[in-house]
Short mmCIF file of C-alpha atoms in Angstrom, two decimals:
data_model
loop_
_atom_site.label_atom_id
_atom_site.label_comp_id
_atom_site.label_asym_id
_atom_site.label_seq_id
_atom_site.Cartn_x
_atom_site.Cartn_y
_atom_site.Cartn_z
CA UNK A 1007 -46.33 22.91 129.98
CA UNK A 1008 -45.72 21.52 133.35
CA UNK A 1009 -43.57 24.02 135.69
CA UNK A 1010 -41.73 23.09 138.86
CA UNK A 1011 -40.05 25.37 141.14
CA UNK A 1012 -37.99 25.17 144.26
CA UNK A 1013 -38.49 28.01 146.64
CA UNK A 1014 -36.10 28.47 149.62
CA UNK A 1015 -37.20 31.42 152.41
CA UNK A 1016 -35.30 32.64 154.91
CA UNK A 1017 -37.30 33.97 157.81
CA UNK A 1018 -35.48 36.62 160.47
CA UNK A 1019 -36.89 36.93 163.88
CA UNK A 1020 -36.14 40.23 165.71
CA UNK A 1021 -37.24 40.99 169.06
CA UNK A 1022 -37.48 44.44 170.43
CA UNK A 1023 -37.65 45.51 173.89
CA UNK A 1024 -40.91 48.15 174.49
CA UNK A 1025 -39.10 51.52 174.45
CA UNK A 1026 -35.67 50.44 173.65
CA UNK A 1027 -34.34 51.12 169.84
CA UNK A 1028 -33.62 48.15 168.32
CA UNK A 1029 -30.43 47.48 166.94
CA UNK A 1030 -30.12 48.22 163.17
CA UNK A 1031 -30.87 45.02 161.13
CA UNK A 1032 -27.93 43.39 159.10
CA UNK A 1033 -28.58 42.59 155.81
CA UNK A 1034 -29.53 38.81 155.74
CA UNK A 1035 -26.85 35.86 154.31
CA UNK A 1036 -27.53 34.87 151.23
CA UNK A 1037 -29.21 31.40 151.81
CA UNK A 1038 -26.10 28.61 150.80
CA UNK A 1039 -25.93 27.45 146.83
CA UNK A 1040 -26.09 23.59 146.96
CA UNK A 1041 -26.48 21.40 143.81
CA UNK A 1042 -29.59 19.42 143.44
CA UNK A 1043 -26.61 16.93 141.64
CA UNK A 1044 -22.88 16.41 140.94
CA UNK A 1045 -21.58 14.33 138.05
CA UNK A 1046 -19.93 14.44 134.58
CA UNK A 1047 -19.99 13.27 131.11
CA UNK A 1048 -22.98 14.98 130.21
CA UNK A 1049 -26.33 16.28 132.14
CA UNK A 1050 -30.01 16.35 130.57
CA UNK A 1051 -32.79 17.83 131.92
CA UNK A 1052 -36.71 17.62 130.82
CA UNK A 1053 -39.96 18.63 132.03
CA UNK A 1054 -40.81 14.61 131.78
CA UNK A 1055 -38.90 11.91 133.78
CA UNK A 1056 -39.17 9.14 131.07
CA UNK A 1057 -37.66 11.87 128.65
CA UNK A 1058 -35.13 12.43 130.81
CA UNK A 1059 -34.39 8.88 131.41
CA UNK A 1060 -33.92 8.18 127.45
CA UNK A 1061 -31.85 11.18 127.05
CA UNK A 1062 -29.98 9.88 129.76
CA UNK A 1063 -29.48 6.58 128.03
CA UNK A 1064 -28.36 8.02 124.81
CA UNK A 1065 -25.22 9.75 126.69
CA UNK A 1066 -24.07 6.29 128.46
CA UNK A 1067 -24.39 4.82 125.24
CA UNK A 1068 -21.82 7.30 124.19
CA UNK A 1069 -24.06 9.56 122.14
CA UNK A 1070 -23.72 13.25 122.04
CA UNK A 1071 -25.46 15.95 123.41
CA UNK A 1072 -27.51 16.50 120.53
CA UNK A 1073 -28.49 12.62 120.25
CA UNK A 1074 -29.46 12.56 123.38
CA UNK A 1075 -31.62 16.22 122.85
CA UNK A 1076 -33.26 14.54 119.64
CA UNK A 1077 -34.27 11.12 121.57
CA UNK A 1078 -35.68 13.07 124.61
CA UNK A 1079 -37.58 15.61 122.48
CA UNK A 1080 -39.13 12.88 120.19
CA UNK A 1081 -40.18 11.13 123.90
CA UNK A 1082 -41.74 14.48 124.94
CA UNK A 1083 -43.94 14.09 122.00
CA UNK A 1084 -44.85 11.34 123.01
CA UNK A 1085 -45.93 12.07 127.15
CA UNK A 1086 -46.35 15.92 126.52
CA UNK A 1087 -48.14 16.11 123.53
CA UNK A 1088 -49.93 19.27 124.26
CA UNK A 1089 -46.54 20.87 123.79
CA UNK A 1090 -43.86 19.08 121.91
CA UNK A 1091 -43.99 16.66 119.04
CA UNK A 1092 -43.38 16.17 114.67
CA UNK A 1093 -46.71 18.39 114.46
CA UNK A 1094 -45.15 20.92 115.69
CA UNK A 1095 -41.96 23.64 115.21
CA UNK A 1096 -39.40 25.16 117.65
CA UNK A 1097 -36.03 26.29 117.88
CA UNK A 1098 -32.40 24.56 118.42
CA UNK A 1099 -29.61 26.00 120.11
CA UNK A 1100 -26.13 24.13 120.22
CA UNK A 1101 -23.12 25.71 121.95
CA UNK A 1102 -19.80 24.51 120.92
CA UNK A 1103 -17.41 24.50 123.83
CA UNK A 1104 -14.05 23.79 121.69
CA UNK A 1105 -14.74 26.89 119.49
CA UNK A 1106 -17.03 29.07 122.29
CA UNK A 1107 -20.02 29.47 118.85
CA UNK A 1108 -23.31 29.38 119.45
CA UNK A 1109 -25.57 27.89 116.32
CA UNK A 1110 -29.13 28.28 116.06
CA UNK A 1111 -31.61 25.98 113.88
CA UNK A 1112 -35.31 27.89 113.64
CA UNK A 1113 -37.66 25.30 112.77
CA UNK A 1114 -41.17 27.19 113.72
CA UNK A 1115 -43.93 26.46 111.13
CA UNK A 1116 -44.63 27.77 107.74
CA UNK A 1117 -48.07 28.72 106.63
CA UNK A 1118 -49.03 27.09 103.66
CA UNK A 1119 -48.48 29.10 100.09
CA UNK A 1120 -52.55 29.46 99.68
CA UNK A 1121 -52.73 31.06 103.42
CA UNK A 1122 -53.56 34.93 102.90
CA UNK A 1123 -54.69 37.96 105.27
CA UNK A 1124 -58.15 36.77 105.31
CA UNK A 1125 -57.95 33.30 105.73
CA UNK A 1126 -59.47 33.53 109.33
CA UNK A 1127 -62.51 35.91 108.15
CA UNK A 1128 -65.93 34.85 108.73
CA UNK A 1129 -67.15 37.45 106.66
CA UNK A 1130 -64.23 38.99 105.14
CA UNK A 1131 -66.32 41.86 103.48
CA UNK A 1132 -67.62 43.00 107.03
CA UNK A 1133 -64.12 42.03 108.37
CA UNK A 1134 -66.14 39.71 110.90
CA UNK A 1135 -63.54 37.36 112.10
CA UNK A 1136 -63.55 33.37 113.47
CA UNK A 1137 -63.31 33.38 117.17
CA UNK A 1138 -59.79 32.46 118.38
CA UNK A 1139 -61.01 28.53 119.23
CA UNK A 1140 -63.05 27.93 116.18
CA UNK A 1141 -59.77 29.48 113.96
CA UNK A 1142 -57.63 26.66 116.15
CA UNK A 1143 -59.52 23.94 115.30
CA UNK A 1144 -60.93 24.21 112.00
CA UNK A 1145 -57.38 23.04 110.38
CA UNK A 1146 -57.32 26.80 108.80
CA UNK A 1147 -54.13 27.30 111.57
CA UNK A 1148 -52.50 24.32 110.52
CA UNK A 1149 -48.93 24.73 109.42
CA UNK A 1150 -45.82 23.12 107.99
CA UNK A 1151 -44.10 21.67 110.69
CA UNK A 1152 -40.87 22.00 110.88
CA UNK A 1153 -39.62 19.91 114.59
CA UNK A 1154 -38.65 17.02 112.58
CA UNK A 1155 -36.44 18.61 109.72
CA UNK A 1156 -35.03 20.40 112.75
CA UNK A 1157 -33.90 17.09 114.67
CA UNK A 1158 -32.40 16.06 111.37
CA UNK A 1159 -30.33 18.69 110.53
CA UNK A 1160 -29.42 19.31 113.68
CA UNK A 1161 -27.78 15.12 114.04
CA UNK A 1162 -26.20 15.82 110.45
CA UNK A 1163 -24.35 18.86 111.57
CA UNK A 1164 -23.29 17.74 115.43
CA UNK A 1165 -24.65 14.67 116.35
CA UNK A 1166 -23.52 11.18 115.50
CA UNK A 1167 -26.54 8.89 115.73
CA UNK A 1168 -28.99 8.85 112.90
CA UNK A 1169 -32.44 10.09 113.07
CA UNK A 1170 -33.81 6.66 112.85
CA UNK A 1171 -32.00 5.55 116.06
CA UNK A 1172 -33.07 8.39 117.92
CA UNK A 1173 -36.70 7.66 117.17
CA UNK A 1174 -36.73 3.88 118.44
CA UNK A 1175 -36.51 4.54 122.39
CA UNK A 1176 -40.30 7.40 121.63
CA UNK A 1177 -41.50 5.11 119.58
CA UNK A 1178 -40.99 2.51 122.10
CA UNK A 1179 -42.48 4.29 125.07
CA UNK A 1180 -45.31 4.97 123.31
CA UNK A 1181 -46.13 1.41 122.16
CA UNK A 1182 -45.52 0.36 125.76
CA UNK A 1183 -46.95 3.26 127.75
CA UNK A 1184 -46.67 5.52 130.54
CA UNK A 1185 -47.81 6.72 133.77
CA UNK A 1186 -50.52 9.17 133.50
CA UNK A 1187 -49.88 11.95 135.96
CA UNK A 1188 -52.30 14.71 137.06
CA UNK A 1189 -50.98 17.62 134.42
CA UNK A 1190 -51.08 14.94 131.31
CA UNK A 1191 -54.52 14.17 132.60
CA UNK A 1192 -55.68 17.50 133.10
CA UNK A 1193 -55.21 18.92 130.04
CA UNK A 1194 -56.98 16.51 128.31
CA UNK A 1195 -60.00 17.14 130.55
CA UNK A 1196 -59.00 21.16 129.49
CA UNK A 1197 -59.86 20.24 125.61
CA UNK A 1198 -62.32 17.44 126.09
CA UNK A 1199 -65.32 19.65 124.08
CA UNK A 1200 -62.30 19.57 121.37
CA UNK A 1201 -61.04 16.07 121.48
CA UNK A 1202 -64.38 15.02 121.88
CA UNK A 1203 -66.15 16.33 118.59
CA UNK A 1204 -63.37 13.82 116.23
CA UNK A 1205 -63.92 10.14 116.41
CA UNK A 1206 -59.66 9.04 116.31
CA UNK A 1207 -59.28 11.81 119.42
CA UNK A 1208 -62.24 10.84 121.53
CA UNK A 1209 -61.18 7.13 120.68
CA UNK A 1210 -57.43 7.97 121.45
CA UNK A 1211 -57.65 10.42 124.69
CA UNK A 1212 -61.19 9.98 125.94
CA UNK A 1213 -61.71 6.17 126.52
CA UNK A 1214 -65.34 5.49 127.38
CA UNK A 1215 -65.78 9.14 127.57
CA UNK A 1216 -63.42 9.80 130.06
CA UNK A 1217 -59.70 11.14 129.87
CA UNK A 1218 -57.30 8.51 131.32
CA UNK A 1219 -57.11 8.24 135.61
CA UNK A 1220 -54.24 9.56 137.14
CA UNK A 1221 -51.59 6.35 137.54
CA UNK A 1222 -52.92 4.13 134.50
CA UNK A 1223 -50.76 3.47 131.57
CA UNK A 1224 -51.47 5.86 128.01
CA UNK A 1225 -50.15 3.91 124.64
CA UNK A 1226 -50.12 5.43 121.54
CA UNK A 1227 -49.97 2.85 119.30
CA UNK A 1228 -50.46 5.06 116.01
CA UNK A 1229 -47.93 7.56 116.87
CA UNK A 1230 -45.25 4.21 117.38
CA UNK A 1231 -45.84 3.31 114.18
CA UNK A 1232 -45.20 6.80 112.60
CA UNK A 1233 -41.90 6.98 114.38
CA UNK A 1234 -41.07 3.85 113.07
CA UNK A 1235 -42.01 4.46 109.14
CA UNK A 1236 -40.00 8.18 109.75
CA UNK A 1237 -37.42 5.82 111.19
CA UNK A 1238 -37.65 3.70 108.03
CA UNK A 1239 -38.40 6.50 104.95
CA UNK A 1240 -36.88 9.49 106.53
CA UNK A 1241 -38.78 12.90 107.32
CA UNK A 1242 -39.95 13.21 103.67
CA UNK A 1243 -42.63 10.47 104.14
CA UNK A 1244 -44.04 13.41 106.78
CA UNK A 1245 -43.65 16.56 104.05
CA UNK A 1246 -44.00 14.24 100.62
CA UNK A 1247 -45.03 11.29 102.13
CA UNK A 1248 -48.01 9.33 103.16
CA UNK A 1249 -47.95 11.09 106.59
CA UNK A 1250 -48.54 13.94 105.14
CA UNK A 1251 -51.14 13.11 102.62
CA UNK A 1252 -52.73 11.79 105.61
CA UNK A 1253 -52.79 15.01 107.52
CA UNK A 1254 -54.33 16.88 104.32
CA UNK A 1255 -56.95 14.84 104.34
CA UNK A 1256 -57.28 15.30 107.84
CA UNK A 1257 -57.77 18.99 107.43
CA UNK A 1258 -60.06 18.90 104.53
CA UNK A 1259 -61.85 16.31 105.78
CA UNK A 1260 -62.04 15.82 109.20
CA UNK A 1261 -63.66 12.61 111.18
CA UNK A 1262 -66.15 14.56 113.10
CA UNK A 1263 -67.67 12.46 116.05
CA UNK A 1264 -71.35 10.87 115.19
CA UNK A 1265 -71.89 11.48 118.53
CA UNK A 1266 -69.47 14.44 120.01
CA UNK A 1267 -68.70 14.07 124.04
CA UNK A 1268 -69.38 17.25 125.48
CA UNK A 1269 -70.84 20.63 124.16
CA UNK A 1270 -68.76 22.90 121.73
CA UNK A 1271 -70.14 26.45 121.38
CA UNK A 1272 -69.12 26.46 117.48
#
């Protein structure tokens, strides 16, 4: 996840004449607190400018905070796929200012019903375990995602827009593309041995065997089509329909590349 910090430093210079004790240092004054921005009607903050812009557009169009949060989160699934997206899970916190009540939705992933305590053992008899990356990439660690139902539940309870409406901006970003930054490129490069092992992943993230260049436009038409399918048919297409069936088939029969890119230790 991209992290940005703002640091304010206060330097204090003290001059002491040799042989003369200096005056007691006063506690330095607190630096002035100046707001980065001032406004009214709502604010949106995400790690990505494109996702933030989508959330702001929702607010300007009359949507509320929950509508904007879902639209922005869906867009992060496009621009920040390594830490967001419908294949994972998370938590949603909603504060109702009128009642002073905090509501939370637990949308973390659930393990499959077939999961057992020996699932990540290479040899249950001896207790030999798989290495972390081997277990992670094997498909054994795939859980039932909770993100999509979290969005739907939040919109049903507190939103003013439909899930279909809030997925449209993200689908448009996935189809039209966004500018690759250094973080996005480096995350792909760090996963090159894994991504290079699977043909569809290689085709998307490693065109020509390399991560997309910083400043280039990255498009994900398959994700755009998936968002539009969910918008049309609802979340059940992921949990009980063709998207879920594709995930199961991929986990059980991964499309391994004929000529993997990079070296993989397992």
